[in-house]
Coordinates of C-alpha atoms in Angstrom, one line a residue:
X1 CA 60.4 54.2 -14.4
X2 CA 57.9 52.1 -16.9
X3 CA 60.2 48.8 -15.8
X4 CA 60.2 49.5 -11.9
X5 CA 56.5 50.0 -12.2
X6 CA 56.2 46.7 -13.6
X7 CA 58.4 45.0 -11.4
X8 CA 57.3 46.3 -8.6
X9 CA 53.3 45.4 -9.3
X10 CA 54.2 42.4 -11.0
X11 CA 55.8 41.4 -7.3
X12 CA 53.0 42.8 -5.8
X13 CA 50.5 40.5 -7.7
X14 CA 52.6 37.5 -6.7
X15 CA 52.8 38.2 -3.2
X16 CA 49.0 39.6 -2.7
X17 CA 47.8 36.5 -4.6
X18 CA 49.6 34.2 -2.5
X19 CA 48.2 35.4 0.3
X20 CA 44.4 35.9 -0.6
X21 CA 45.0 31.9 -2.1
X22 CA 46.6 30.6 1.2
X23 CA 43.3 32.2 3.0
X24 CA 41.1 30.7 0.6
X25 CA 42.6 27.4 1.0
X26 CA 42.5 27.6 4.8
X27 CA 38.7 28.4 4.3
X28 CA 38.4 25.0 2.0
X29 CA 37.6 27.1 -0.7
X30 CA 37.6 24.8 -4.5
X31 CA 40.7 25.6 -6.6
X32 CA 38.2 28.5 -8.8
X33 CA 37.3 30.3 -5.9
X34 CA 40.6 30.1 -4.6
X35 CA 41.8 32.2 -8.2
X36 CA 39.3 34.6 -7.4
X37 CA 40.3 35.3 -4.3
X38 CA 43.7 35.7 -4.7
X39 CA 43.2 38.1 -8.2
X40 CA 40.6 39.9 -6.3
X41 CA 43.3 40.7 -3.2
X42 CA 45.6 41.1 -6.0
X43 CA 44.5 43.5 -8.8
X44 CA 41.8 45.5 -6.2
X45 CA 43.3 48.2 -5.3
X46 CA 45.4 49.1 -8.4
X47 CA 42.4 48.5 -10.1
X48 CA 40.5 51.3 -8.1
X49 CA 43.5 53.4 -8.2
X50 CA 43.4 53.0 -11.7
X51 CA 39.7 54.2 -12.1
X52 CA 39.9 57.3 -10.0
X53 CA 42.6 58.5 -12.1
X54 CA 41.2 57.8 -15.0
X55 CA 43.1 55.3 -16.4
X56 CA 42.5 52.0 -18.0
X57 CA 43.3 49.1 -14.8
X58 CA 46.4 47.8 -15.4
X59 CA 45.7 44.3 -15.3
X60 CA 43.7 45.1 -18.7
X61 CA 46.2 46.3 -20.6
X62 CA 48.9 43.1 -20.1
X63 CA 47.6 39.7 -19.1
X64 CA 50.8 38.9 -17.4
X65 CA 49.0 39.7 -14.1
X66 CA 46.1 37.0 -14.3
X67 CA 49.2 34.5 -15.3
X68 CA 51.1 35.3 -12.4
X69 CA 47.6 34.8 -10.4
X70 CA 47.1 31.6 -11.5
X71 CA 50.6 30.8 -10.9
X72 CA 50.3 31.9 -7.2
X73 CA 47.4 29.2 -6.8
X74 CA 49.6 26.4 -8.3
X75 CA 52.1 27.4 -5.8
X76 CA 49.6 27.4 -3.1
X77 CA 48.0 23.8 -4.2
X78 CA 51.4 22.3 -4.0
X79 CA 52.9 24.0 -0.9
X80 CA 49.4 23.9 1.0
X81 CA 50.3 22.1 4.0
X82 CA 53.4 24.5 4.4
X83 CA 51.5 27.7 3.3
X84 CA 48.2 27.1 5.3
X85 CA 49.9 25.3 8.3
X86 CA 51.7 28.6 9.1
X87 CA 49.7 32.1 9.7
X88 CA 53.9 33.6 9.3
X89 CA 54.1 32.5 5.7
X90 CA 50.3 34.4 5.1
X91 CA 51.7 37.2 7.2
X92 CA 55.2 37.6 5.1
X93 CA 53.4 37.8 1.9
X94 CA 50.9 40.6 2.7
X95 CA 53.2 42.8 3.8
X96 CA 55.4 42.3 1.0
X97 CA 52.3 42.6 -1.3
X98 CA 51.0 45.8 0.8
X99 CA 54.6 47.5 0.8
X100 CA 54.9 46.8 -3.0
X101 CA 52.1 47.8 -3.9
X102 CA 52.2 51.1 -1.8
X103 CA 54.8 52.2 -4.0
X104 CA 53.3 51.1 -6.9
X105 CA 50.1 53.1 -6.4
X106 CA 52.6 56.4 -5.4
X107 CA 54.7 56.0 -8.6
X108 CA 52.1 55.8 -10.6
X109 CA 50.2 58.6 -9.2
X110 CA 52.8 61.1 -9.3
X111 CA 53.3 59.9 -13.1
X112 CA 50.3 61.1 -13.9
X113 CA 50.7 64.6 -12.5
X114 CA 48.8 64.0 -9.4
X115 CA 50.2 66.0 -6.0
X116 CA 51.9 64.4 -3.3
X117 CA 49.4 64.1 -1.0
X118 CA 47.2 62.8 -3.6
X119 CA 50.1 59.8 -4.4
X120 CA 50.0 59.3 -0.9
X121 CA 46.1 58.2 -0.4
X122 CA 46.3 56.3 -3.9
X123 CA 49.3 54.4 -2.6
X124 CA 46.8 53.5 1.1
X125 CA 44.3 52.7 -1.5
X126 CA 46.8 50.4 -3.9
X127 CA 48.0 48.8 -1.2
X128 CA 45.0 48.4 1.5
X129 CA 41.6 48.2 -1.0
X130 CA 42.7 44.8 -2.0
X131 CA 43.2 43.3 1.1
X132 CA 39.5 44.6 1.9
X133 CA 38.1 42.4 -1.0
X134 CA 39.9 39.6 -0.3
X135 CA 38.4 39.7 3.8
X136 CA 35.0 40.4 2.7
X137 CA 35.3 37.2 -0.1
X138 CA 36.0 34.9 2.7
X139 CA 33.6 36.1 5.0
X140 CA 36.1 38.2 7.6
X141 CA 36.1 41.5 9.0
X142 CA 38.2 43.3 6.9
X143 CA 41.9 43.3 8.3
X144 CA 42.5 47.5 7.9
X145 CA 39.6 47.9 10.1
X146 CA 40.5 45.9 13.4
X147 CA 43.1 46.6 15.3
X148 CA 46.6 45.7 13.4
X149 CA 48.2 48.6 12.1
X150 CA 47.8 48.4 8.0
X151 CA 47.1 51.5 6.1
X152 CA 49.0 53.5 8.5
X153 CA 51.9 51.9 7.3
X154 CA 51.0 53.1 3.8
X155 CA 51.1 56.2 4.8
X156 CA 54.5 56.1 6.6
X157 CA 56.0 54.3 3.2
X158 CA 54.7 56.8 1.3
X159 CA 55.8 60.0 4.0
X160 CA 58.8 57.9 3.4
X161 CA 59.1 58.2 -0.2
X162 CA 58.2 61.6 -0.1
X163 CA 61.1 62.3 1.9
X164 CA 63.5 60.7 -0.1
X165 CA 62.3 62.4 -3.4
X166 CA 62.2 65.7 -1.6
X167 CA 66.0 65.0 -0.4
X168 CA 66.8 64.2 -3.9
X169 CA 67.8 60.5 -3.7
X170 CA 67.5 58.1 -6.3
X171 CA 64.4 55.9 -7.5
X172 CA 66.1 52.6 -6.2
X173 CA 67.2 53.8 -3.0
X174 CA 63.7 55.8 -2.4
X175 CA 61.9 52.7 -3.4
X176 CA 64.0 50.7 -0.9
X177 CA 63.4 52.9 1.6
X178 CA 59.8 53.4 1.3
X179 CA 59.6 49.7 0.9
X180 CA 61.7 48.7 4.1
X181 CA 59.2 51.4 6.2
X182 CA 56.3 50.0 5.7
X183 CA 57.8 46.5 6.7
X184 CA 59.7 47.5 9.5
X185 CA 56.1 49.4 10.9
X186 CA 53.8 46.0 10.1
X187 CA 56.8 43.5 11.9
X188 CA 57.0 46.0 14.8
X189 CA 53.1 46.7 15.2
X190 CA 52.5 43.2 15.2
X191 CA 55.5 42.0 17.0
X192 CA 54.7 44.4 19.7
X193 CA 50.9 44.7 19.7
X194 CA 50.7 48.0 18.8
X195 CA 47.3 49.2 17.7
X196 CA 45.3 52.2 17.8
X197 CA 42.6 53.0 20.4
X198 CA 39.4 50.9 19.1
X199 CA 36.0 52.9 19.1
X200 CA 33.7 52.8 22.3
X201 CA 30.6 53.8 23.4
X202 CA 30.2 54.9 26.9
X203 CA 27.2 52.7 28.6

């Protein structure tokens, strides 16, 4: 369990970073803020996971994490043109990076004791919180609240992995599974504009 946990965030951290570095660079952000950006999108929400259960943020207890950061911005600089020129290439890493880490913040919830419903939010909050940060850095509404479907896909992943645990399958298939759930829900909510009704008032 220990090594899937660190695969699985450890791919996370990639993918999120690439994604809040390719927005930073689209913004004409300098190469420092770009870093920030893209460890802020990629150690935010296991970092307030972390803290509401009490444990030490994983980032600060291996510094493996701000490497692969900072290895996501040299892969930005020298595939800018590709990375920035295309909004699919930014859309194909945050939903690797929010599916990843979905299951990352459920695994390491239900670790620790907590109940399923409980492994459910902290997965929505693992996977979503840092996508929040990374908006609000660059100066846009935050991505969870407009109309794209994004922490409901959490929640499916992790109804997902629930299910599979429940129907006693193995980590690597219910890890797959949850995985390929919240994919398939981002692809086909964005694919087919599907939203959910936006908030009026009547005049």
């Amino acid at each position: 369990m220990d090594t899937i946990q660190f695969i699985i965030e450890f791919l996370g951290t990639f993918a999120f970073a690439i994604s809040g570095t390719r927005l930073a660079a689209s913004k004409q952000f300098d190469w420092f803020g770009g870093y920030v950006v893209g460890l802020a999108t990629a150690i935010g929400g296991g970092t307030l996971r972390d803290v509401m259960l009490g444990l030490t943020p994983f980032w600060m207890t291996d510094s493996i994490y701000l490497i692969c950061t900072a290895f996501a911005l040299i892969v930005t600089i020298i595939f800018r043109k590709r990375l920035v020129g295309f909004n699919h290439t930014w859309f194909i890493f945050d939903t690797f990076g929010l599916a990843l880490f979905t299951i990352a913040g459920i695994q390491k919830s239900l670790f620790v004791g907590q109940p399923f419903w409980v492994a459910i939010v902290m997965g929505c909050i693992t996977g979503a919180a840092g996508g929040v940060m990374r908006d609000v850095l660059i100066n846009e509404v935050p991505l969870i609240f407009r109309k794209e479907i994004y922490a409901i896909a959490c929640i499916i992943g992790g109804l997902v992995y629930q299910f599979c645990m429940w129907c006693g399958l193995g980590i690597e298939i219910t890890v797959i599974a949850s995985f390929i759930s919240v994919v398939v829900v981002r692809v086909l909510a964005v694919k087919y504009h599907i939203s959910l009704p936006h908030l009026k008032v009547e005049e």
